[in-house]
Short mmCIF file of C-alpha atoms in Angstrom, two decimals:
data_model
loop_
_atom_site.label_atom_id
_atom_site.label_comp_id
_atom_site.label_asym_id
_atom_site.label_seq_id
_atom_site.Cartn_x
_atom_site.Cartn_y
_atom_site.Cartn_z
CA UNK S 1 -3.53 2.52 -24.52
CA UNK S 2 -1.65 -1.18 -24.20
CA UNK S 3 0.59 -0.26 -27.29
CA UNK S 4 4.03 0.35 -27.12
CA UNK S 5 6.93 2.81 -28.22
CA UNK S 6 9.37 0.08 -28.38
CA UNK S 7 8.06 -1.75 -31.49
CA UNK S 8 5.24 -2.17 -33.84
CA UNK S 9 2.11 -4.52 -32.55
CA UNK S 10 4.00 -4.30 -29.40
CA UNK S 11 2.00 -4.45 -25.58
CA UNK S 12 3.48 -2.38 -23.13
CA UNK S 13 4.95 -3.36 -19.85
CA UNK S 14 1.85 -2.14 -17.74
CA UNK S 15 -0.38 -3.96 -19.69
CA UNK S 16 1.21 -7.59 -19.74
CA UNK S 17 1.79 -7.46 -15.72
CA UNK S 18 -1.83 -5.63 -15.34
CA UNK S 19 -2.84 -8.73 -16.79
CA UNK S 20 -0.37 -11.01 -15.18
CA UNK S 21 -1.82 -9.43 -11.08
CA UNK S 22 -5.42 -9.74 -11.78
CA UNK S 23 -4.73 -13.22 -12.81
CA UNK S 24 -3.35 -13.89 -9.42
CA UNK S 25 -5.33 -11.78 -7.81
CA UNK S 26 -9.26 -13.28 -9.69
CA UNK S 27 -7.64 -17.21 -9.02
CA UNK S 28 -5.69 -16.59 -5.45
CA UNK S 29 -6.95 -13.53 -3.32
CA UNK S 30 -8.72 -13.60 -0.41
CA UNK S 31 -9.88 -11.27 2.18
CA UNK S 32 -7.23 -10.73 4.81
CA UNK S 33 -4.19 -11.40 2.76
CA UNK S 34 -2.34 -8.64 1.16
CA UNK S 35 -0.74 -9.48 -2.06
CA UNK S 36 2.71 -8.22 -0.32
CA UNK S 37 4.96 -9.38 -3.65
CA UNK S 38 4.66 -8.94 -7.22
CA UNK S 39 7.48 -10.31 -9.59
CA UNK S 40 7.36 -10.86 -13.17
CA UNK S 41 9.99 -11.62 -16.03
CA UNK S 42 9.39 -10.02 -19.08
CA UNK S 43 11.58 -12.06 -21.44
CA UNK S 44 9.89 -12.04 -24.54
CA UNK S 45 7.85 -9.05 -26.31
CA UNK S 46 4.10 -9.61 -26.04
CA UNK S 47 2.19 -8.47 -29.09
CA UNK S 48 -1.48 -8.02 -29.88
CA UNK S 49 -2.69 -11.49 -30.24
CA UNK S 50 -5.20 -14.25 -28.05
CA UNK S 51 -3.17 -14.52 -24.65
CA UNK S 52 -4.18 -16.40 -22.01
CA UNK S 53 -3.10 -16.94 -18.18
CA UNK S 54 -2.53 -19.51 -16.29
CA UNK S 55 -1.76 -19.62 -12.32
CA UNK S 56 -0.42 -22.09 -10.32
CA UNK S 57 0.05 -22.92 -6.18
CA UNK S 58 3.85 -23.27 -5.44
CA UNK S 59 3.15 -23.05 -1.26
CA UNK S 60 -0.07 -22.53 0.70
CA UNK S 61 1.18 -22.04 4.10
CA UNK S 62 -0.40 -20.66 7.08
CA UNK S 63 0.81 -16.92 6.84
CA UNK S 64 2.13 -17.05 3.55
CA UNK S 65 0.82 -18.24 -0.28
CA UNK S 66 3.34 -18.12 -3.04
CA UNK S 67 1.38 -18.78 -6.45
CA UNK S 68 3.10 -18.89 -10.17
CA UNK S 69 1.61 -16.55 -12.77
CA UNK S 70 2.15 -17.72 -16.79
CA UNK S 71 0.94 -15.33 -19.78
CA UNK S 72 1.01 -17.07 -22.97
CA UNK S 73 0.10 -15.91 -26.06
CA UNK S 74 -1.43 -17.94 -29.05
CA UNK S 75 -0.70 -17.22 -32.99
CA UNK S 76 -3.32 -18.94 -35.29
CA UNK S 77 -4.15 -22.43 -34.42
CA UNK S 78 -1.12 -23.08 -31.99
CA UNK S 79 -3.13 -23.84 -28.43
CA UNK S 80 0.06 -24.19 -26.36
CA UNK S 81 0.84 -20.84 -27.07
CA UNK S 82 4.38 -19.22 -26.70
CA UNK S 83 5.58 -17.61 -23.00
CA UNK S 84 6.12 -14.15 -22.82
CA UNK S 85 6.30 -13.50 -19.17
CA UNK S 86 6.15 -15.67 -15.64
CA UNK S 87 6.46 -14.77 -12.16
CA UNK S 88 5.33 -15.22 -8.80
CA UNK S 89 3.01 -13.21 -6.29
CA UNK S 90 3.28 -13.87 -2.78
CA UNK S 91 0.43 -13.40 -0.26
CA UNK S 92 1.23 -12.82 3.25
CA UNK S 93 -1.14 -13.00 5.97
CA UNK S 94 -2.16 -9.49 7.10
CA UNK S 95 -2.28 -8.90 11.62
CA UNK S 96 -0.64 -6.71 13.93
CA UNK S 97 2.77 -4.68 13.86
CA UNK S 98 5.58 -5.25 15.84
CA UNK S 99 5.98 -3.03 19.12
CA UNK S 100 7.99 0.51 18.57
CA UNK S 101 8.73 2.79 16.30
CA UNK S 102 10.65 2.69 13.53
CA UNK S 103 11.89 5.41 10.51
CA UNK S 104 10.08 5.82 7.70
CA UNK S 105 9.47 8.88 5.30
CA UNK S 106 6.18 11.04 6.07
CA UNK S 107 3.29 11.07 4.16
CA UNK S 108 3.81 14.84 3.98
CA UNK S 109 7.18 14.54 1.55
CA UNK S 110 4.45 13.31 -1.24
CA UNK S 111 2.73 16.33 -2.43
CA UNK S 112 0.48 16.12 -5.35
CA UNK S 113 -0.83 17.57 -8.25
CA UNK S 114 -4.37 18.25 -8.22
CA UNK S 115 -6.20 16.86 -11.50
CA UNK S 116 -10.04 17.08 -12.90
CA UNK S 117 -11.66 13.69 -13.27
CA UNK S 118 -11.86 13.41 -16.57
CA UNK S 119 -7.91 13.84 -16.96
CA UNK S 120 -6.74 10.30 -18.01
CA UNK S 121 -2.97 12.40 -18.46
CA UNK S 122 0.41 11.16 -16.57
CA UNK S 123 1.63 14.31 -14.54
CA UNK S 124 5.69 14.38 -13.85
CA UNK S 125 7.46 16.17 -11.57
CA UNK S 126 11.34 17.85 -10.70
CA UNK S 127 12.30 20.17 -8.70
CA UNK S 128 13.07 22.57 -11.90
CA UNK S 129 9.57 22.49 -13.25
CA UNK S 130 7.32 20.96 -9.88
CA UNK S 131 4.60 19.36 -11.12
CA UNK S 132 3.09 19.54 -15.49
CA UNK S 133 1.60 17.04 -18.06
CA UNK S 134 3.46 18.53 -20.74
CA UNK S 135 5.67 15.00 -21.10
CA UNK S 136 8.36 17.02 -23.02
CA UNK S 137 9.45 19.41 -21.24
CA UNK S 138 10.26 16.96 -18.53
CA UNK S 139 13.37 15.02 -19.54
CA UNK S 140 16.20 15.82 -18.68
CA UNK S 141 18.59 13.86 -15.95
CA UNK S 142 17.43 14.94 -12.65
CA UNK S 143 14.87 12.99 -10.37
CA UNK S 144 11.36 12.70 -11.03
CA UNK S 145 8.04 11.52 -10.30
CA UNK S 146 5.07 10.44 -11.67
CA UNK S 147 1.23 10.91 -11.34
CA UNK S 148 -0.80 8.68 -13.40
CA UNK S 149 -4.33 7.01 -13.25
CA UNK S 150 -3.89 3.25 -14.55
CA UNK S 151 -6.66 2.07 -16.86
CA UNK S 152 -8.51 -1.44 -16.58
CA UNK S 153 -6.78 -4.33 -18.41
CA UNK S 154 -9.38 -5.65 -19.29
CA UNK S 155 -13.13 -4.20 -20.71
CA UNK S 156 -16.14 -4.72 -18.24
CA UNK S 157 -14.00 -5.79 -15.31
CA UNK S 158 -13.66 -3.80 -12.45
CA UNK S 159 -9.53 -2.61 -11.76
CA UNK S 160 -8.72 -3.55 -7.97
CA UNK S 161 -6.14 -1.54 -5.99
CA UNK S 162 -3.44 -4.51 -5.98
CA UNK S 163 -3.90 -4.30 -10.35
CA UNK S 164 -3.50 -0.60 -10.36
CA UNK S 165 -0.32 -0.18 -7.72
CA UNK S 166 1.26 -3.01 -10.11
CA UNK S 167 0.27 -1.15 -13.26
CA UNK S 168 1.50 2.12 -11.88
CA UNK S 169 4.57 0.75 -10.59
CA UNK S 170 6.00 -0.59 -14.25
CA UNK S 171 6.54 3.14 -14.37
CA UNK S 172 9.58 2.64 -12.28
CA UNK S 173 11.20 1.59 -15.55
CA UNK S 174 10.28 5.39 -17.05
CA UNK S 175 10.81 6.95 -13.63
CA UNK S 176 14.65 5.97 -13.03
CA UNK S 177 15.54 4.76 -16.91
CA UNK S 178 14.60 8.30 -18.67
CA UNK S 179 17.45 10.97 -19.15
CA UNK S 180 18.36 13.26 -21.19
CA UNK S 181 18.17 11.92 -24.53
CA UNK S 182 14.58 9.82 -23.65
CA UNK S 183 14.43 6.14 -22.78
CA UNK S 184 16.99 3.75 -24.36
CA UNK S 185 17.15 1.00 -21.40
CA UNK S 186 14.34 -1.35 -21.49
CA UNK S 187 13.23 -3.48 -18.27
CA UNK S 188 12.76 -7.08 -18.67
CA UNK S 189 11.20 -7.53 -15.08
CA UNK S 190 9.12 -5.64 -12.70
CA UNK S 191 9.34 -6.15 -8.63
CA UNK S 192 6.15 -4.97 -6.62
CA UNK S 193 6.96 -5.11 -2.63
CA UNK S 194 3.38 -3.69 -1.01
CA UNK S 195 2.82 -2.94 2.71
CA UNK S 196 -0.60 -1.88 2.07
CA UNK S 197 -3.25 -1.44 -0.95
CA UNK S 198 -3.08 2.16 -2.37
CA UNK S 199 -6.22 4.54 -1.92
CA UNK S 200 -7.92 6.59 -5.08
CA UNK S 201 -8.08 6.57 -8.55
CA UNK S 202 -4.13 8.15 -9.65
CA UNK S 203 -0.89 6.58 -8.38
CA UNK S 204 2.73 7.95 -7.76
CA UNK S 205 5.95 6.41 -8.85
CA UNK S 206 9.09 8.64 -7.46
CA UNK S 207 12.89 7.51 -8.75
CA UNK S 208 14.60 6.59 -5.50
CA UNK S 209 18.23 5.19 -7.24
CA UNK S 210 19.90 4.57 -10.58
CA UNK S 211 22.55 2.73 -11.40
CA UNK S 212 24.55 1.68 -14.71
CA UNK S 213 27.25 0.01 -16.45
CA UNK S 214 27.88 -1.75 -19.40
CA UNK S 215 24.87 -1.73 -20.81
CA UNK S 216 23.06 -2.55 -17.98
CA UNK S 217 20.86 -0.59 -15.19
CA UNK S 218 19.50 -1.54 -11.65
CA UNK S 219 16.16 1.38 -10.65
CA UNK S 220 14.26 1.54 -7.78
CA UNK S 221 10.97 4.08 -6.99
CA UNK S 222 8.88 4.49 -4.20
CA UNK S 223 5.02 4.19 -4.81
CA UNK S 224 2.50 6.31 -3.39
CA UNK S 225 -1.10 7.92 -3.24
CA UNK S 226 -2.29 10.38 -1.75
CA UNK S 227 -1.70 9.23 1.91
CA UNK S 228 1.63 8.41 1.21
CA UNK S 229 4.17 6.13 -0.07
CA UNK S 230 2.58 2.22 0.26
CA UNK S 231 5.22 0.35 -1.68
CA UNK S 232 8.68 0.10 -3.51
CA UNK S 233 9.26 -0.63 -7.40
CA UNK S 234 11.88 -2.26 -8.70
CA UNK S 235 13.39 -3.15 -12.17
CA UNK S 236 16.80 -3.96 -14.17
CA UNK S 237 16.74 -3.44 -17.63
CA UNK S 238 19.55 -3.56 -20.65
CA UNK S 239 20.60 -1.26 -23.51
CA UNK S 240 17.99 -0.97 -26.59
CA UNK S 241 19.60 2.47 -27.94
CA UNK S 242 18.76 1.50 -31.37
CA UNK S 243 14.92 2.02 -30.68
CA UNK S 244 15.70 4.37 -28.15
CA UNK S 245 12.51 6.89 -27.32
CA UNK S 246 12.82 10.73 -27.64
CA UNK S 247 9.89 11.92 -25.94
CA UNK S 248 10.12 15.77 -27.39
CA UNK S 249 9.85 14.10 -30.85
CA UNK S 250 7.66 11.26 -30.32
CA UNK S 251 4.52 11.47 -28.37
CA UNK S 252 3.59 8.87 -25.57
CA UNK S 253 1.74 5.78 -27.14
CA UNK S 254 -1.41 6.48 -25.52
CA UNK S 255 -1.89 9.91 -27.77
CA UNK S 256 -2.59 7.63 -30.37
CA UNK S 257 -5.25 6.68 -32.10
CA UNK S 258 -6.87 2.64 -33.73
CA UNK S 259 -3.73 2.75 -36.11
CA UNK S 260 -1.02 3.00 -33.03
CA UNK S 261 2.14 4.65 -32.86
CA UNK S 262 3.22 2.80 -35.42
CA UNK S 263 3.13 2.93 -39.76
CA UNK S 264 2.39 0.03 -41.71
CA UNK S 265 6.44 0.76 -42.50
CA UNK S 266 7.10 -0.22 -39.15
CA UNK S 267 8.55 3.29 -38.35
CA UNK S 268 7.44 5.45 -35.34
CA UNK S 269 4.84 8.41 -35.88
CA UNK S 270 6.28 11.51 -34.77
CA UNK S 271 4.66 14.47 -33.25
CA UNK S 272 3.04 16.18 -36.07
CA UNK S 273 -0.17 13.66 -35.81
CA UNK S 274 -3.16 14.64 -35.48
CA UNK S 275 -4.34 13.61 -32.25
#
C-alpha cells in the first residue's frame, strides 16, 4: 500500500508524511493543542529502506509550539542516513472563538458516498459520474473529489485523526494534478492547515483551484468528513511527463500485490494483472 506509481522501490507521498505527523504528533502532542499546521518538503524520493525520524523544538510558546520534523533514510551501514523530507508542524493552543459570524461553506455541500466496512477502496466524484470506485472512468479534466480511508503507517500502532487528515490530504496532489491524460505533475511538498481533527474512519479531499505554467502547478483542496469540511490542502508540484500515470492503463499501486507495481525491468505493470 506505501508503493508508488512514480518509480520502482518508490514510497508514496502519503506514506512518507504519514510517517513524518505521527512523528510530531508521538514526540510533541498534547491534550488541548490542535496540530493546526502540517508542512513538509518532499525533495528527494524515499524508497523502501530503514528510515528513521527525528523531531526537533524550534519555539515553545504559550499558545503556540512550532517543532521540526526530519525523515532520513539509511542504506547499509551508513547511520547518518540521507534526508528525504523535513518540515515543520505547528501546534496552536485550542480556546474560544471570536464573537460573530462569519462565511463559511455548510456542512451540507459535502455529500458522501456510503461504503461497507470492509471497503479499503478510494471513491471519486464529478458532477458527470457523482460518486464510483471504478478509478478509470474518472479522469478526465473537470473537478473532483475524493473518498478514501487512510491506512496505519505503521503495523501495531494505532492511526490518530491528525495522521489520517495528513495522509488523506497528500491526495490534494491527485485531486487538482489529474486530467485528462492521468497524472504527470508530481508534488514535492504537502501543506495541512486544520481547524479541527476530522471524525470517522474515510476522509474527503475536494479540488478547490488549479493553476499552471511552465512546467509548474500551484493546487489547493478542501478536506472533509462526514460533518463537513475541517481543513485545506495544499501543494505545488513540477512536470514529470516522462513517467507520467495513465490510470485507465495502469491500476492504482495499492491493487498490487508483495512484488509491487513494478517488474524487476523497472517497467510499470499494466492492467492485465492478476489482482
Amino acid at each position: 500500500m506505501a508503493l508508488s506509481l512514480w518509480g520502482p522501490d518508490a514510497l508514496n507521498g502519503p506514506a512518507v508524511c504519514g510517517l513524518a505527523a505521527y512523528a510530531a504528533e508521538r514526540d510533541h502532542g498534547r491534550e488541548g493543542w490542535l496540530p493546526a499546521r502540517f508542512t513538509l518538503e518532499l525533495f528527494k524520493s524515499a524508497r523502501r529502506i530503514p528510515t528513521s525520524l527525528h523531531t526537533e523544538v524550534l519555539r515553545d510558546g504559550r499558545r503556540i509550539k512550532v517543532v521540526q520534523v526530519s525523515v532520513r533514510q539509511h542504506d547499509g551501514d551508513d547511520e547518518k542516513g540521507v534526508l528525504v523530507a523535513q518540515g515543520n508542524t505547528v501546534f496552536l493552543k485550542q480556546g474560544d472563538n471570536p464573537p460573530g459570524a462569519r462565511w463559511s461553506r455548510t456542512a451540507a455541500d459535502y455529500d458522501v458516498p456510503e461504503t461497507a466496512d470492509d471497503d479499503f477502496h478510494t471513491w471519486f466524484h464529478n458532477d458527470r459520474l457523482g460518486w464510483g470506485s471504478d478509478m478509470t472512468k474518472y479522469q478526465d479534466g473537470g473537478r473532483r473529489r475524493l473518498w478514501s480511508r487512510p491506512i496505519p503507517v505503521l503495523p501495531d500502532v494505532e492511526q490518530t485523526p491528525f495522521q489520517r487528515a495528513v495522509i488523506s490530504a497528500e491526495g490534494t496532489s491527485l485531486a487538482t494534478n489529474w486530467g485528462e491524460g492521468g497524472i504527470g505533475f508530481i508534488n514535492g511538498d504537502l501543506t495541512v492547515a486544520l481547524s479541527r481533527l476530522p471524525v470517522g474512519d474515510r476522509l474527503g479531499v475536494e479540488s478547490d483551484h488549479h493553476l499552471e505554467d511552465s512546467g509548474v502547478s500551484a493546487g489547493t483542496a478542501t478536506l472533509f468528513d462526514e460533518r463537513g469540511p475541517y481543513g485545506i490542502g495544499m501543494v505545488t508540484a513540477v512536470d514529470n511527463t516522462r513517467a507520467m500515470i495513465d490510470f485507465t492503463t495502469v491500476l492504482p499501486a495499492s491493487a498490487y500485490k508483495g512484488d509491487g507495481p513494478f517488474t524487476p525491468d523497472g517497467e510499470r505493470r499494466g492492467d492485465d494483472r492478476n489482482v
